Coordinates of C-alpha atoms and ligand atoms in Angstrom, one line a residue:
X1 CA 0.1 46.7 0.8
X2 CA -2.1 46.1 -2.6
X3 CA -3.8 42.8 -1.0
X4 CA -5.3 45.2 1.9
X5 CA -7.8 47.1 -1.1
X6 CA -9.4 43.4 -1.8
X7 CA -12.5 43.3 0.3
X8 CA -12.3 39.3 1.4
X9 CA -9.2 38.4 3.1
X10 CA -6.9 35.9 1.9
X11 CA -4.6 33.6 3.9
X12 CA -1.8 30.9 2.4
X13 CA -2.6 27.2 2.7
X14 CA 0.6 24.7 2.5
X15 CA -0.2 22.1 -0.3
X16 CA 2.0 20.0 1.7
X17 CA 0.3 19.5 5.3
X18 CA -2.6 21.9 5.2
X19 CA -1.5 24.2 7.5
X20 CA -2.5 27.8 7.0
X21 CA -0.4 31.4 7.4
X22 CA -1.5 34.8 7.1
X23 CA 1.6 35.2 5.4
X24 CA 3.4 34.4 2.6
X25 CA 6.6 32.4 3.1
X26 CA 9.0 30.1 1.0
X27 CA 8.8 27.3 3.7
X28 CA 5.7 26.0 5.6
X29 CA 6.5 26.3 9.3
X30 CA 4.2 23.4 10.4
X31 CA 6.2 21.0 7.7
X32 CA 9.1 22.5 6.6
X33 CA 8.5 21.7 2.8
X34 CA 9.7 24.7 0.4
X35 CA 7.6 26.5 -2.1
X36 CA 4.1 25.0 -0.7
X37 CA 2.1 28.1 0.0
X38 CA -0.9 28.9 -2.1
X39 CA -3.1 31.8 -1.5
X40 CA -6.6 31.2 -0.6
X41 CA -9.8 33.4 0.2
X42 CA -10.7 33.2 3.3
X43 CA -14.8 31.7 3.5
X44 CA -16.8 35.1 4.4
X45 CA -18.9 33.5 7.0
X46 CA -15.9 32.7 9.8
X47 CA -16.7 30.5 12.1
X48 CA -18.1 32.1 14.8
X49 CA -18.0 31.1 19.0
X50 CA -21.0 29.3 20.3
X51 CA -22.6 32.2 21.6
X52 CA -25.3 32.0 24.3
X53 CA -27.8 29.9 22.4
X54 CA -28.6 27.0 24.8
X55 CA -28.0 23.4 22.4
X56 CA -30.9 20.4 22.0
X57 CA -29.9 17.7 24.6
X58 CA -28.4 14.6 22.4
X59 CA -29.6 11.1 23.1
X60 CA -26.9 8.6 24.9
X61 CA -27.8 5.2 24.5
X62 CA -26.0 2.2 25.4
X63 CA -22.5 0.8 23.9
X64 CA -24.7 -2.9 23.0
X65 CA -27.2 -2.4 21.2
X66 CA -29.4 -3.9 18.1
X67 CA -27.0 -2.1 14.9
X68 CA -27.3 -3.3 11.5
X69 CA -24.4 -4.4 10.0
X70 CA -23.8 -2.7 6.8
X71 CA -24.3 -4.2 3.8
X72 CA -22.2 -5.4 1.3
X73 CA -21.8 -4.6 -2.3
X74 CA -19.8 -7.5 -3.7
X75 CA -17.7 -7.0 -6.9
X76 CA -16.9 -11.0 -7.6
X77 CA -13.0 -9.5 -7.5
X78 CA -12.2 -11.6 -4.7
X79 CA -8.9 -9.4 -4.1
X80 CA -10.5 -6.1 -4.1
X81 CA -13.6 -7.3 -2.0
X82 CA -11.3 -9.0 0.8
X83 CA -8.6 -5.8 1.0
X84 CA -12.3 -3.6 1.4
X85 CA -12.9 -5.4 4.2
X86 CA -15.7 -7.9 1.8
X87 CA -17.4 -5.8 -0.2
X88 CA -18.4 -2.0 -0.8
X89 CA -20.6 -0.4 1.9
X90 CA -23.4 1.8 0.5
X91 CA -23.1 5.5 1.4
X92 CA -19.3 4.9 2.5
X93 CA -16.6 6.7 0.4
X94 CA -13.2 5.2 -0.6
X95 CA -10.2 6.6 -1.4
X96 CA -7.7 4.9 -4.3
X97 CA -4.0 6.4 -4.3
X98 CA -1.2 5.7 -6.2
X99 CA 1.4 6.6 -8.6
X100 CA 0.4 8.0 -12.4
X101 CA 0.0 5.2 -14.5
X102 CA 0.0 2.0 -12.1
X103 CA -3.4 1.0 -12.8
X104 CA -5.9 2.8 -10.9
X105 CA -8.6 3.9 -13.7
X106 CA -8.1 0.5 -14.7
X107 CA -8.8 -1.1 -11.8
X108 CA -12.1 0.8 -11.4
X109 CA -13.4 0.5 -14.6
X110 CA -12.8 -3.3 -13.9
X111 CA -15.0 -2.8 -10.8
X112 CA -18.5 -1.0 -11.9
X113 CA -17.9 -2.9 -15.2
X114 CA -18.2 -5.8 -12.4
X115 CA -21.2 -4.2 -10.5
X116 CA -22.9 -2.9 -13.4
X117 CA -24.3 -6.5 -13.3
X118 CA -26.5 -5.8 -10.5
X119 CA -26.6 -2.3 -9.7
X120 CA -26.5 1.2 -11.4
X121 CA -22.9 2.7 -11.6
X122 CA -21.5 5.9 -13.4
X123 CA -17.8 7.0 -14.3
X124 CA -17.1 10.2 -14.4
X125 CA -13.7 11.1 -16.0
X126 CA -11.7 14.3 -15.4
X127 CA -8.6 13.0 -16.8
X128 CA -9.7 11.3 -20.1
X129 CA -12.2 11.8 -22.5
X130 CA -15.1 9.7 -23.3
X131 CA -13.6 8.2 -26.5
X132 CA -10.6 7.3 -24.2
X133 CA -12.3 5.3 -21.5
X134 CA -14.5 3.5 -24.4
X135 CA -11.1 2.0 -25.8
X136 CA -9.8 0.8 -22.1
X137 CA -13.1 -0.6 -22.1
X138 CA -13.1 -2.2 -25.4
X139 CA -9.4 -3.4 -24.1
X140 CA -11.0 -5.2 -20.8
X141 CA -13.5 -6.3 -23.2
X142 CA -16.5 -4.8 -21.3
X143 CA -17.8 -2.9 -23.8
X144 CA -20.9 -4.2 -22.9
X145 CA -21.2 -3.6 -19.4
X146 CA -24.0 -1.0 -18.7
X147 CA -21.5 1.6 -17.3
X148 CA -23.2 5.6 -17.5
X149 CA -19.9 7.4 -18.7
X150 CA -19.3 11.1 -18.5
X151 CA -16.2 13.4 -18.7
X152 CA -16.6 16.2 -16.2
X153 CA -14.8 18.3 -13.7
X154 CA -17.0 20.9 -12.3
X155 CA -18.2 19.4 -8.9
X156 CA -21.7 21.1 -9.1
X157 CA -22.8 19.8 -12.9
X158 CA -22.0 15.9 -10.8
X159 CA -23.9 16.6 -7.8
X160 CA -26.7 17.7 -10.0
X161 CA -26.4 15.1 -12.1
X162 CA -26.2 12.2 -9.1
X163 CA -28.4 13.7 -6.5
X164 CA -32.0 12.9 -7.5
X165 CA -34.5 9.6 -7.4
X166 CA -32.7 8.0 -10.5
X167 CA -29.2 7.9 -8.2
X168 CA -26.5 5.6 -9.1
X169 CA -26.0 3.3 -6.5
X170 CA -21.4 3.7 -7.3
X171 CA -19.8 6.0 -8.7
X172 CA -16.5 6.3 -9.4
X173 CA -14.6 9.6 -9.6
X174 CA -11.4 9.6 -11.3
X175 CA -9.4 11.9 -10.2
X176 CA -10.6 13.9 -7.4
X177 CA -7.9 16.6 -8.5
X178 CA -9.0 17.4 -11.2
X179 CA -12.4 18.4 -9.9
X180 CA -13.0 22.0 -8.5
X181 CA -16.4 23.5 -7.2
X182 CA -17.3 26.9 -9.2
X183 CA -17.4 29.3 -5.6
X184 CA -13.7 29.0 -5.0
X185 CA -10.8 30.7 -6.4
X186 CA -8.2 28.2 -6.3
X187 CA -7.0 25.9 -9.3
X188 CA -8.0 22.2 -9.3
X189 CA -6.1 20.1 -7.1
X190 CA -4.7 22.9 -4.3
X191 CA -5.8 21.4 -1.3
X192 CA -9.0 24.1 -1.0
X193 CA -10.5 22.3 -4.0
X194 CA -9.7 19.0 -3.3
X195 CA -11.5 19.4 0.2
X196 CA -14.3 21.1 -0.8
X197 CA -14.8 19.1 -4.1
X198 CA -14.7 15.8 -2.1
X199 CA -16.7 17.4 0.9
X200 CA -19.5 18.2 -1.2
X201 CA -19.2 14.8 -3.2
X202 CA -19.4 13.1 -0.1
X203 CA -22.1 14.6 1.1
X204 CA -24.5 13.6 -1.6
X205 CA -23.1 9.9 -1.4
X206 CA -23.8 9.6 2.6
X207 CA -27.7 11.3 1.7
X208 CA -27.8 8.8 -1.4
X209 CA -26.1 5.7 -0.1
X210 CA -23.6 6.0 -2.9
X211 CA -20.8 4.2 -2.6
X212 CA -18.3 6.6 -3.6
X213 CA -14.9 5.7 -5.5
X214 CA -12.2 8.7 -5.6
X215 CA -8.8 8.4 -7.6
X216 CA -6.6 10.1 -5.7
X217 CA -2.7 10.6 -7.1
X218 CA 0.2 10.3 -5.1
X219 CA 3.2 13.0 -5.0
X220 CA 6.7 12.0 -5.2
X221 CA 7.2 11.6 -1.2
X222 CA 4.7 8.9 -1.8
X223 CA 1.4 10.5 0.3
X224 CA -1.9 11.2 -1.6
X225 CA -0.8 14.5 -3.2
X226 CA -1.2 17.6 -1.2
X227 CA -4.1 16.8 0.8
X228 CA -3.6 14.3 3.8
X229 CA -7.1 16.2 4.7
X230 CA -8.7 13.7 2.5
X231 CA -7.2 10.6 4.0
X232 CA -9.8 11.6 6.7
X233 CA -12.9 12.4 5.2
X234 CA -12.9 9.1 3.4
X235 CA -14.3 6.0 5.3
X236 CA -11.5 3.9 3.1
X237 CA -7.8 4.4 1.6
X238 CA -6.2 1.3 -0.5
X239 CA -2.8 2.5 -1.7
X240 CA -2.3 0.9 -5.3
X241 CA 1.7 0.2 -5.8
X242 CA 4.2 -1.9 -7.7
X243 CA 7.0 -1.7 -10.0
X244 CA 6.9 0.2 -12.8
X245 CA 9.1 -2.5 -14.8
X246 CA 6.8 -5.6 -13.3
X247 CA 3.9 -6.7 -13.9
X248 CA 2.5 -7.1 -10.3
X249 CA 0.6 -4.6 -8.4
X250 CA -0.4 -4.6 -5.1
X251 CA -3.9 -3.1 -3.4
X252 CA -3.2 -2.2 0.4
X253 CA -5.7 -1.1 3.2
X254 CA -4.0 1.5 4.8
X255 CA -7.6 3.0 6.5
X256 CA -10.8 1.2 6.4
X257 CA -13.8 2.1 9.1
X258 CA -15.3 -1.3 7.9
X259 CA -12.9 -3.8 8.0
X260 CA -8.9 -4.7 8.8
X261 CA -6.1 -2.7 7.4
X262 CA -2.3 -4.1 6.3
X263 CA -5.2 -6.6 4.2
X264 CA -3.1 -6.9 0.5
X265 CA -4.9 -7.8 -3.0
X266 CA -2.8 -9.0 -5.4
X267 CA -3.0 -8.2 -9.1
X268 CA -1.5 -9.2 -12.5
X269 CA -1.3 -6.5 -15.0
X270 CA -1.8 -8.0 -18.4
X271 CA -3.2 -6.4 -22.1
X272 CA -6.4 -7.3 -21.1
X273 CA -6.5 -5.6 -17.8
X274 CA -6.1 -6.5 -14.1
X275 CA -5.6 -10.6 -13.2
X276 CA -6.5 -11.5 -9.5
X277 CA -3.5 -13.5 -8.1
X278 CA -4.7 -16.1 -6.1
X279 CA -1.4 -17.5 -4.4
X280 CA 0.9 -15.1 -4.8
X281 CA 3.8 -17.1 -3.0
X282 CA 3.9 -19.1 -6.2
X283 CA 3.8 -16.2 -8.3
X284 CA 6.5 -14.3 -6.3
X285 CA 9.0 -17.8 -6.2
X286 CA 8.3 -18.5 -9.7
X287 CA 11.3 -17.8 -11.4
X288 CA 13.5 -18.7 -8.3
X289 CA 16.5 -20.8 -9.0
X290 CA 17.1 -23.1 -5.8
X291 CA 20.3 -23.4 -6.1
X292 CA 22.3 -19.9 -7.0
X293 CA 24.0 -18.1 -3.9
X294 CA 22.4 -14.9 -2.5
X295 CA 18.7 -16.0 -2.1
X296 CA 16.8 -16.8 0.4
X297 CA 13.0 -17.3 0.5
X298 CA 11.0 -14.9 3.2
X299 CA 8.1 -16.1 4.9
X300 CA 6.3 -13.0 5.2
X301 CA 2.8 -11.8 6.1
X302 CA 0.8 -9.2 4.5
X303 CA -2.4 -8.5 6.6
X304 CA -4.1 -11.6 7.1
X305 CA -2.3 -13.3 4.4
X306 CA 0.9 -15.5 4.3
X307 CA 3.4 -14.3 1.1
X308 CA 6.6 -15.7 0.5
X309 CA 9.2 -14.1 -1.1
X310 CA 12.1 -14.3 -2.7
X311 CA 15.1 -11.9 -0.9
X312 CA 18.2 -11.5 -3.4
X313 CA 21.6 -10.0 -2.0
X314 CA 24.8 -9.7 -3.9
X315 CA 28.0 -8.6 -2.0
X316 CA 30.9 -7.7 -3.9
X317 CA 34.3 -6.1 -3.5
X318 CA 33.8 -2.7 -4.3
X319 CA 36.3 -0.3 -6.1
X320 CA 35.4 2.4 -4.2
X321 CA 36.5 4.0 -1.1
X322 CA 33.0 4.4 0.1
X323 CA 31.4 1.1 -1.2
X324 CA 27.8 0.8 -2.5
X325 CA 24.8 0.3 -0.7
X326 CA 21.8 0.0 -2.4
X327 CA 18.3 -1.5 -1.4
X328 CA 14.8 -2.1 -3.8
X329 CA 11.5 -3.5 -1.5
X330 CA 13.1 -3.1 2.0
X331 CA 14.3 -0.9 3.8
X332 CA 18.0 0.8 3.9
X333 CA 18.2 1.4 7.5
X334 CA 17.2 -2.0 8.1
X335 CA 20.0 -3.2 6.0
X336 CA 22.0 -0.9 7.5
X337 CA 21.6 -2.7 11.1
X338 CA 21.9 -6.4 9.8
X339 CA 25.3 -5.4 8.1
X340 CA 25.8 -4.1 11.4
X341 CA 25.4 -6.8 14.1
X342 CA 27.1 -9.3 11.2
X343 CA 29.9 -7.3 11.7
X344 CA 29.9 -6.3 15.0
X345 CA 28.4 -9.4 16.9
X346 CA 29.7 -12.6 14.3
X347 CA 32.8 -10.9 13.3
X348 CA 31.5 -11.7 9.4
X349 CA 33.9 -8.8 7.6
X350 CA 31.5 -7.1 4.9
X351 CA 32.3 -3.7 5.2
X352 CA 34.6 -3.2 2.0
X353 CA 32.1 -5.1 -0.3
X354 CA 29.3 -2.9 -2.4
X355 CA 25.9 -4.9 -1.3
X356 CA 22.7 -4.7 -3.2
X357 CA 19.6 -5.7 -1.8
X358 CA 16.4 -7.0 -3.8
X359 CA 12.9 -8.1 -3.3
X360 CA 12.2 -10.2 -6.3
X361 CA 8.9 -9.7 -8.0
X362 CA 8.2 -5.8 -7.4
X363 CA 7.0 -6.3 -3.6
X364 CA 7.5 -4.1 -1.0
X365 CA 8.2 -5.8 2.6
X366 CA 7.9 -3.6 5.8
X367 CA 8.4 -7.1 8.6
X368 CA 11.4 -6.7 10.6
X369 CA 10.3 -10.7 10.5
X370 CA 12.6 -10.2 7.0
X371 CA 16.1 -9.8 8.8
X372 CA 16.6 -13.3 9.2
X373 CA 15.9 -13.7 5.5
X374 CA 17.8 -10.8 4.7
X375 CA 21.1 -11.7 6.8
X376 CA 20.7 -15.3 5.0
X377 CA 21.0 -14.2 1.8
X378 CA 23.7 -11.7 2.6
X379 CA 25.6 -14.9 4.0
X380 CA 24.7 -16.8 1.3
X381 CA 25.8 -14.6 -1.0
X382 CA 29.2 -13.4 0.9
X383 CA 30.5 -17.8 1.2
X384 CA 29.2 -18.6 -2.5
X385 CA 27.0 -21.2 -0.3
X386 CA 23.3 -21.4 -1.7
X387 CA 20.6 -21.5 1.1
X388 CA 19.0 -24.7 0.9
X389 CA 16.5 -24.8 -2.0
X390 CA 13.8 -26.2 0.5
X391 CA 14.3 -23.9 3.3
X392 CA 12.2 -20.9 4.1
X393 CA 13.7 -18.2 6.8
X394 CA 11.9 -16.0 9.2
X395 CA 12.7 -14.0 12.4
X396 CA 14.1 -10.4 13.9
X397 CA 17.6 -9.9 14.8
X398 CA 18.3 -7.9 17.9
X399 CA 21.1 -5.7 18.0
X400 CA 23.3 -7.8 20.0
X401 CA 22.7 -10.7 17.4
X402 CA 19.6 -12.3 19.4
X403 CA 17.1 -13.6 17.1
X404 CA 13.5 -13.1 18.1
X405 CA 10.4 -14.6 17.8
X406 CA 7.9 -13.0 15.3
X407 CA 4.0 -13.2 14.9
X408 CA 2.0 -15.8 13.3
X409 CA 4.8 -18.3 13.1
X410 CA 2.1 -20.5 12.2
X411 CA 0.7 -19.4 9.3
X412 CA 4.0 -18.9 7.9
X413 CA 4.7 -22.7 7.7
X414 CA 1.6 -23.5 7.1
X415 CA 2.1 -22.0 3.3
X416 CA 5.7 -23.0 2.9
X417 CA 4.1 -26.3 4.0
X418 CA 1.6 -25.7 1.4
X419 CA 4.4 -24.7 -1.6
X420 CA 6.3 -28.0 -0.5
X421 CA 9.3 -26.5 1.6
X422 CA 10.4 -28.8 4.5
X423 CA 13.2 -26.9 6.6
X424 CA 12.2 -23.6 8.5
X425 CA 15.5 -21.1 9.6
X426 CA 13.4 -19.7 12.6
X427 CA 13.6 -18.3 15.6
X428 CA 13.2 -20.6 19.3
X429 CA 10.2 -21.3 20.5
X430 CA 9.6 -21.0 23.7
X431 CA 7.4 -24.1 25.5
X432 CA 7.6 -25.9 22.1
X433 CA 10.3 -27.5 22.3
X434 CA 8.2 -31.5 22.2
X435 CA 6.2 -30.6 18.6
X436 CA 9.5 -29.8 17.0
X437 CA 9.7 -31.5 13.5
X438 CA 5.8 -31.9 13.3
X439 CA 4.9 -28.3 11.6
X440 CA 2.7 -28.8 8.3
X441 CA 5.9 -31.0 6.8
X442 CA 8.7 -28.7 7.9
X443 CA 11.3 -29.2 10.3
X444 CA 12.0 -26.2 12.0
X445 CA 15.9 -25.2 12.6
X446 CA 15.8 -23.1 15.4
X447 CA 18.5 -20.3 15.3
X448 CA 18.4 -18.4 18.8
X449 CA 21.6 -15.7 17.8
X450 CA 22.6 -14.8 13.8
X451 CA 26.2 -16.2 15.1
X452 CA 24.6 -19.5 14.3
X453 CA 23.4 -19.1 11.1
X454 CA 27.4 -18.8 10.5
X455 CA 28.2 -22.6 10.6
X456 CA 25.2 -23.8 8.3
X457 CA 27.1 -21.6 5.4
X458 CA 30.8 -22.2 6.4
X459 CA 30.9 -25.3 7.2
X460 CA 28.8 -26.6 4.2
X461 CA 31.7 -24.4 2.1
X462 CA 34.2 -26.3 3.3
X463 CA 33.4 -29.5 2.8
X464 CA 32.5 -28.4 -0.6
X465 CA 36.2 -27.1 -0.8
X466 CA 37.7 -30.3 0.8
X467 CA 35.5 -32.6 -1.5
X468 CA 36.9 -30.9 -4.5
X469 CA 40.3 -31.2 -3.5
X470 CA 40.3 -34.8 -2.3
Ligands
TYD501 P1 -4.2 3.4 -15.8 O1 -5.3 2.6 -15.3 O2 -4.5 4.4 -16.9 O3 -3.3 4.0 -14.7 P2 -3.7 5.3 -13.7 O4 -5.1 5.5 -13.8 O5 -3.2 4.8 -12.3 O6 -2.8 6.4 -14.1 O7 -3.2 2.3 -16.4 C1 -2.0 2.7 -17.0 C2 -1.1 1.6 -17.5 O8 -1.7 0.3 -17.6 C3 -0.8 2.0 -18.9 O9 0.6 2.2 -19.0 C4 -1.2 0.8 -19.8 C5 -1.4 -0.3 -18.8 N1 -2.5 -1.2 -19.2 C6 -2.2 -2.5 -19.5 O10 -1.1 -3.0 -19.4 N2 -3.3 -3.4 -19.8 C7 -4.6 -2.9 -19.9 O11 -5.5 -3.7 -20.2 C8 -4.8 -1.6 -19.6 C9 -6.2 -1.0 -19.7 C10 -3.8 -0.7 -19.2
MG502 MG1 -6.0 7.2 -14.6

């Protein structure tokens, strides 16, 4: 073999899942994905056993104890400070994913132009030149802000330039793919270099008490491209997402050492850069119409934080033999098992009709607290009956039709209460049955099986039908 005349030995590294082969193959055999291997040197210094050498005994102390709680870096952009768990912790590193083009380098430019305020923060581009970041910039209109800008890719030229007594006290990487440390082979962005690149980046931030922001781009499955290794060696990873086609996007914790995860920040993409969205139930329901068939308003809850959305369903006979199903912002399977028990359990005949599911505004919901919603507006939608304009709906069907109780039924009418809704489609709740009607303005309608959802849409159809024919 001509590989066996190289002195180093190489092995193959999936992009995919990081596993390694000594072979070459066309499909990983930890993940299955095709065409992922990459050749790699192995490091000459192998990691060896521990030996004989007897180790320095390590210190236990105590589970209380006096600790410091970190402190905070605050940007004043109240939706990126809460979804970091309030503020940026010095010498922490943070991880921001997300498709090409949603908004990232714009969102952290908005944040050390923020910061620059108070502390000392650098850019460092890999993607775009200076001249390029100057107009965004000039476009947020922070020209002004006292940003040190550089365009660089070569890992050892930053550290150089970072590590010393002049340290910035943030700086912001964007994108750790394109970076690559001089010592390895590999291109930019194969998992070897983004490790290393971010190891060694890393490193200096934790001796500095940097706090260190990495882009990080997402592939088309939707996980931080090729390495899931670096969802690890960050302290943080906020997932930037939205529509394409809308104007919202939305920050989500998906890791944070320093504070709660599933915590959302809502932004408004604009010509002058990223809005902060302070009540995004009103922004979500603000081109609702109350009184069109096939919507019904979600109470959800994103982390902490009640949203309500608007859920839009059309069912319609479908010319083909295999009718249409198709789903934006929830999930098909889901859809799949209200159809389902409507069919099965309520005897509701839906399955020659093409149905398309949609989360108004761009958001994407993950509740199973949605199905109530979602079987509402299917109903809705299927009898020509509008859902009462005032009414919110929440709650998990079962498979045999059962409606269950979901969390934080509280919070959920406290901000329809707070958007002036007054009727609740919910599930029963047990032990409450003395406060009913007394919910932050609401009165709650309690549905304990989706068979009686049924009634509140036929029946109200027929008397529509019978009033139009008297
Ligand atoms: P960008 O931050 O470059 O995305 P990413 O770094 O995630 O690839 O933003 C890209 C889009 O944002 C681009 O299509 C233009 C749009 N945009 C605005 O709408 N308003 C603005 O003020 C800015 C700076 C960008
Ligand atoms: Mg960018």
């Amino acid at each position: 073999m001509a590989r066996a005349s190289s002195s180093r030995a190489s092995r193959f590294v999936c992009q995919n899942c990081g596993a390694s082969a000594p072979k070459w193959s066309g499909r990983c055999d930890a993940c299955g994905e095709w065409n992922t291997l990459v050749e790699e040197q192995v490091p000459e210094s192998a990691p060896k056993g521990l030996g004989r050498g007897a180790g320095k005994r390590i210190d236990f102390v105590d589970l209380k104890g006096e600790s410091e709680r970190p402190p905070r870096r605050m940007t004043g952009i109240a939706e990126f400070d809460r979804v970091c768990g309030g503020g940026l912790v010095p010498g922490s590193c943070l991880l921001v994913g997300g498709d090409p083009g949603i908004g990232k380098s714009t969102l952290l430019l908005q944040v050390v132009c923020r910061l620059a305020a108070k502390l000392r923060c650098a850019y460092v581009s890999g993607e775009e030149a200076v001249d390029q970041v100057r107009l965004r910039a000039a476009r947020l209109g922070q020209s002004n802000a006292r940003v040190a800008l550089a365009s660089a890719t070569n890992v050892r030229d930053i550290v150089a330039s970072i590590d010393g007594a002049e340290a910035p006290d943030v700086v912001v990487i964007d994108s750790i793919q394109t970076m690559f440390v001089d010592t390895l082979d590999s291109a930019p962005g194969t998992v070897a270099q983004v490790r290393s690149s971010a190891q060694e980046l890393i490193r200096v931030a934790k001796r500095r008490g940097i706090v260190l922001l990495l882009v990080g781009h997402v592939t088309k499955e939707g996980t931080l491209a090729g390495p899931r290794v670096l969802e690890h060696m960050v302290d943080t990873v906020l997932y930037f997402e939205g529509e394409r086609g809308h104007q919202f996007r939305i920050l989500r914790a998906v890791k944070n050492r320093f504070g709660p995860t599933d915590e959302i920040g809502v932004f408004d993409m604009t010509d002058a850069g990223l809005d902060e969205v302070a009540n995004p139930s009103e922004l979500f329901l603000a081109e609702r119409r109350g009184d069109v068939s096939g919507s019904a308003v979600f109470a959800g809850l994103e982390g902490t934080r009640p949203v309500l959305v608007e859920i839009q369903a059309l069912v319609a006979p479908s010319p083909l033999g295999t009718p249409r199903r198709a789903v934006v912002g929830w999930d098909g399977g889901r859809l799949a098992m209200v159809l389902a028990v409507l069919e099965a359990r309520c005897g509701v005949q839906i399955g020659a009709n093409d149905v398309y599911l949609n989360v108004a505004g761009g958001l994407r919901i993950a509740e199973p607290a949605a199905d109530l919603a979602v079987a509402a507006a299917l109903l809705s939608s299927l009898t020509g009956e509008p859902v009462p304009a005032d009414a919110i709906v929440f709650g998990e069907i079962g498979l045999s039709g059962e409606v269950r109780p979901v969390s934080q039924a509280e919070a959920r009418l406290k901000e329809a209460g707070k958007l002036g809704f007054a009727r609740a489609l919910m599930p029963t709740r047990r032990g409450r049955a003395g406060t009913r009607g007394a919910d932050h303005g609401l009165r709650a309608v309690e549905i304990a099986h989706l068979g009686d959802l049924l009634p509140l849409f036929q029946d109200a159809a027929e008397s529509r039908r019978s009033a139009r024919s008297a």
